[in-house]
Amino acid sequence: MSQTFGMETPRNTDPIAHRPPVRYLVVIDSGGSMVARLFVATREQAAEFDAMVEEVTAMTLGLTPETGAMGTEWDAALQGHNATERAAALVYTLPI
């Protein structure tokens, strides 16, 4: 039997910096289905999921998207998408 009472105190965690906040939400066609891709400010992908979930609606409520992700800043981030998909993409800039 343990000599401790109640729950143990949590162990110290590694002092690793948190990931940077998500800055962009891109809703783009991917082979016939719409996906939502989240990017940090450096255009590094943080997540990808189905664009039809209600969280996308909650994140974009009151925001106006830019149509098209044709700029050179999106070349590496969206390299798997063709020009037609990128031209029709909706790019939301999320408030931090």
Short mmCIF file of C-alpha atoms in Angstrom, two decimals:
data_model
loop_
_atom_site.label_atom_id
_atom_site.label_comp_id
_atom_site.label_asym_id
_atom_site.label_seq_id
_atom_site.Cartn_x
_atom_site.Cartn_y
_atom_site.Cartn_z
CA MET A 1 0.00 0.00 0.00
CA SER A 2 1.25 3.47 -0.82
CA GLN A 3 2.14 5.94 1.90
CA THR A 4 0.79 8.86 -0.17
CA PHE A 5 -2.64 10.26 0.37
CA GLY A 6 -4.87 11.36 -2.46
CA MET A 7 -3.47 11.89 -5.93
CA GLU A 8 0.18 12.29 -6.72
CA THR A 9 1.40 15.71 -7.79
CA PRO A 10 1.95 15.99 -11.53
CA ARG A 11 5.48 15.59 -12.75
CA ASN A 12 7.34 18.56 -14.09
CA THR A 13 6.90 18.85 -17.81
CA ASP A 14 9.57 19.74 -20.29
CA PRO A 15 9.88 23.50 -20.72
CA ILE A 16 9.21 23.29 -24.45
CA ALA A 17 7.68 26.32 -26.12
CA HIS A 18 4.12 25.98 -27.33
CA ARG A 19 3.38 25.78 -31.02
CA PRO A 20 2.67 29.10 -32.70
CA PRO A 21 -1.00 30.00 -33.12
CA VAL A 22 -2.86 29.18 -36.32
CA ARG A 23 -3.10 32.21 -38.58
CA TYR A 24 -4.74 30.98 -41.80
CA LEU A 25 -7.62 28.66 -42.64
CA VAL A 26 -7.73 27.55 -46.26
CA VAL A 27 -10.85 25.81 -47.57
CA ILE A 28 -9.84 24.08 -50.78
CA ASP A 29 -11.08 21.33 -53.10
CA SER A 30 -8.97 18.20 -52.87
CA GLY A 31 -9.90 15.60 -55.44
CA GLY A 32 -13.62 16.32 -55.31
CA SER A 33 -14.05 16.90 -51.57
CA MET A 34 -13.56 20.10 -49.65
CA VAL A 35 -10.86 20.14 -46.98
CA ALA A 36 -9.92 22.76 -44.43
CA ARG A 37 -6.21 23.26 -43.88
CA LEU A 38 -4.83 25.27 -40.97
CA PHE A 39 -1.51 27.11 -41.30
CA VAL A 40 0.69 29.10 -38.95
CA ALA A 41 2.00 32.53 -40.02
CA THR A 42 4.95 30.94 -41.87
CA ARG A 43 2.51 28.93 -44.03
CA GLU A 44 3.52 25.71 -42.30
CA GLN A 45 0.58 23.31 -42.07
CA ALA A 46 -0.75 22.65 -38.57
CA ALA A 47 -3.82 20.50 -39.38
CA GLU A 48 -6.12 19.24 -42.12
CA PHE A 49 -9.71 18.05 -41.80
CA ASP A 50 -13.05 17.85 -43.59
CA ALA A 51 -14.35 21.33 -44.38
CA MET A 52 -17.96 20.37 -43.69
CA VAL A 53 -17.55 20.12 -39.91
CA GLU A 54 -19.23 22.77 -37.78
CA GLU A 55 -15.92 23.97 -36.36
CA VAL A 56 -15.10 25.55 -39.71
CA THR A 57 -18.30 27.57 -39.51
CA ALA A 58 -17.46 28.64 -35.97
CA MET A 59 -13.90 29.70 -36.92
CA THR A 60 -15.01 31.70 -39.95
CA LEU A 61 -18.06 33.39 -38.44
CA GLY A 62 -17.88 37.09 -39.27
CA LEU A 63 -14.72 36.75 -41.40
CA THR A 64 -14.49 37.59 -45.10
CA PRO A 65 -12.29 35.23 -47.10
CA GLU A 66 -9.91 36.09 -49.88
CA THR A 67 -10.63 34.04 -52.98
CA GLY A 68 -7.62 32.29 -54.40
CA ALA A 69 -4.28 31.19 -53.01
CA MET A 70 -2.22 31.91 -56.10
CA GLY A 71 0.54 33.95 -54.49
CA THR A 72 4.08 32.65 -54.26
CA GLU A 73 3.76 32.51 -50.48
CA TRP A 74 1.34 29.58 -50.94
CA ASP A 75 3.44 27.62 -53.47
CA ALA A 76 5.13 25.29 -50.98
CA ALA A 77 2.13 25.01 -48.66
CA LEU A 78 -0.33 24.04 -51.41
CA GLN A 79 2.01 22.19 -53.78
CA GLY A 80 -0.32 19.17 -53.97
CA HIS A 81 -3.14 21.25 -55.46
CA ASN A 82 -3.51 22.29 -59.08
CA ALA A 83 -4.02 25.86 -60.31
CA THR A 84 -7.81 25.49 -60.59
CA GLU A 85 -8.14 24.31 -56.98
CA ARG A 86 -5.85 27.06 -55.73
CA ALA A 87 -7.73 29.74 -57.68
CA ALA A 88 -11.03 28.68 -56.10
CA ALA A 89 -9.64 28.31 -52.55
CA LEU A 90 -11.05 30.44 -49.76
CA VAL A 91 -8.33 31.87 -47.52
CA TYR A 92 -9.41 33.14 -44.09
CA THR A 93 -7.02 35.15 -41.94
CA LEU A 94 -7.83 34.22 -38.37
CA PRO A 95 -7.56 36.77 -35.56
CA ILE A 96 -4.90 35.98 -33.01
#
